[in-house]
Tab-separated table of C-alpha atoms in Angstrom:
chain	number	residue	atom	x	y	z
A	1297	MET	CA	-0.196	0.014	0.036
A	1298	HIS	CA	1.333	3.303	-0.760
A	1299	ALA	CA	2.723	5.450	2.038
A	1300	ARG	CA	0.004	8.292	1.423
A	1301	VAL	CA	-2.823	5.845	1.775
A	1302	ARG	CA	-1.369	4.510	5.135
A	1303	GLN	CA	-1.105	8.126	6.567
A	1304	LEU	CA	-4.397	9.200	5.202
A	1305	GLY	CA	-6.409	6.221	5.149
A	1306	VAL	CA	-8.838	4.870	2.712
A	1307	ALA	CA	-11.664	6.942	1.552
A	1308	SER	CA	-15.124	5.315	1.940
A	1309	GLY	CA	-15.726	6.614	-1.809
A	1310	VAL	CA	-14.959	8.967	-4.549
A	1311	LEU	CA	-17.327	10.956	-6.377
A	1312	PHE	CA	-16.007	11.167	-10.149
A	1313	PHE	CA	-18.026	14.189	-12.221
A	1314	ASP	CA	-17.914	13.198	-15.909
A	1315	VAL	CA	-18.080	16.001	-18.226
A	1316	SER	CA	-17.085	16.083	-21.603
A	1317	GLN	CA	-14.070	18.403	-22.548
A	1318	GLU	CA	-16.319	20.481	-24.771
A	1319	THR	CA	-18.734	21.235	-21.998
A	1320	LEU	CA	-16.023	21.856	-19.492
A	1321	GLU	CA	-14.240	24.327	-21.983
A	1322	ALA	CA	-17.406	26.316	-22.452
A	1323	ARG	CA	-18.266	26.559	-18.884
A	1324	LEU	CA	-14.553	27.661	-18.281
A	1325	ILE	CA	-14.773	30.375	-21.091
A	1326	LYS	CA	-17.963	31.761	-19.625
A	1327	ARG	CA	-16.554	31.795	-16.289
A	1328	GLY	CA	-13.399	33.562	-17.537
A	1329	GLU	CA	-15.740	36.269	-19.175
A	1330	SER	CA	-17.274	37.175	-15.777
A	1331	SER	CA	-14.761	36.375	-13.311
A	1332	GLY	CA	-11.480	38.215	-14.795
A	1333	ARG	CA	-9.557	34.833	-14.406
A	1334	VAL	CA	-6.710	35.325	-17.208
A	1335	ASP	CA	-6.174	31.311	-17.002
A	1336	ASP	CA	-9.708	30.887	-18.398
A	1337	ASN	CA	-8.594	30.985	-21.946
A	1338	ARG	CA	-8.573	28.405	-24.567
A	1339	GLU	CA	-4.755	27.649	-24.362
A	1340	SER	CA	-4.626	27.331	-20.516
A	1341	ILE	CA	-7.945	25.241	-20.495
A	1342	LEU	CA	-6.283	22.668	-23.008
A	1343	LYS	CA	-3.151	22.436	-20.793
A	1344	ARG	CA	-5.217	21.693	-17.617
A	1345	PHE	CA	-7.151	19.130	-19.777
A	1346	ALA	CA	-3.918	17.376	-20.771
A	1347	THR	CA	-2.658	17.718	-17.167
A	1348	PHE	CA	-5.914	15.900	-15.896
A	1349	GLN	CA	-5.407	13.218	-18.321
A	1350	THR	CA	-1.918	12.225	-17.397
A	1351	THR	CA	-2.134	12.994	-13.858
A	1352	SER	CA	-5.521	12.731	-12.174
A	1353	LEU	CA	-7.059	9.897	-14.449
A	1354	PRO	CA	-4.464	7.411	-13.274
A	1355	VAL	CA	-5.347	8.162	-9.598
A	1356	LEU	CA	-8.880	7.390	-10.252
A	1357	ASP	CA	-7.934	3.987	-11.781
A	1358	TYR	CA	-6.019	3.418	-8.614
A	1359	LEU	CA	-8.956	4.483	-6.369
A	1360	ARG	CA	-11.320	2.107	-8.207
A	1361	THR	CA	-9.069	-0.958	-7.037
A	1362	ILE	CA	-9.414	0.163	-3.433
A	1363	THR	CA	-12.875	1.799	-3.086
A	1364	ARG	CA	-16.024	2.455	-4.598
A	1365	VAL	CA	-16.064	5.447	-7.253
A	1366	TRP	CA	-19.663	6.870	-8.003
A	1367	LYS	CA	-19.358	8.106	-11.743
A	1368	ILE	CA	-21.852	10.984	-11.977
A	1369	SER	CA	-22.705	12.962	-15.164
A	1370	GLY	CA	-21.832	16.482	-15.017
A	1371	GLU	CA	-23.718	16.896	-18.270
A	1372	GLU	CA	-27.185	17.070	-16.641
A	1373	PRO	CA	-28.838	20.144	-15.121
A	1374	LYS	CA	-27.276	21.053	-11.542
A	1375	GLU	CA	-30.614	19.752	-9.889
A	1376	ASP	CA	-29.928	16.307	-11.504
A	1377	VAL	CA	-26.240	16.268	-10.635
A	1378	PHE	CA	-26.993	17.069	-6.769
A	1379	ALA	CA	-29.772	14.334	-6.579
A	1380	ARG	CA	-27.212	11.788	-7.976
A	1381	VAL	CA	-24.536	13.089	-5.564
A	1382	CYS	CA	-27.302	12.604	-2.461
A	1383	GLN	CA	-28.346	9.097	-3.861
A	1384	ALA	CA	-24.485	8.103	-4.007
A	1385	LEU	CA	-23.957	9.372	-0.480
A	1386	GLY	CA	-27.102	7.533	0.754
A	1387	ARG	CA	-28.870	10.833	1.483
A	1388	GLU	CA	-32.415	11.968	0.861
A	1389	VAL	CA	-32.598	14.792	-1.803
A	1390	PRO	CA	-33.976	17.596	0.074
A	1391	ALA	CA	-37.109	19.349	-1.288
A	1392	MET	CA	-36.073	22.340	-3.415
A	1393	SER	CA	-38.330	25.692	-2.696
């Protein structure tokens, strides 16, 4: 077992929000227009995607071997995503007002 796992313990589960690169890019570009973040430009976003592919996805593959990973579509409306998160966590979806 990896030293970090021994130090931190094993998570009881992991939420993985699956969203297409096209959707994420559009969301980040839109965020950049309103937030003033200079790193929300197409070039920086593509670099972040590449980093995610090479560094984060292998971690996710490893986590699948030691704990439950819930894959939740982030393409759905936020209310549906929230409901799926509640379901994964074994919680009742609160009534929305």
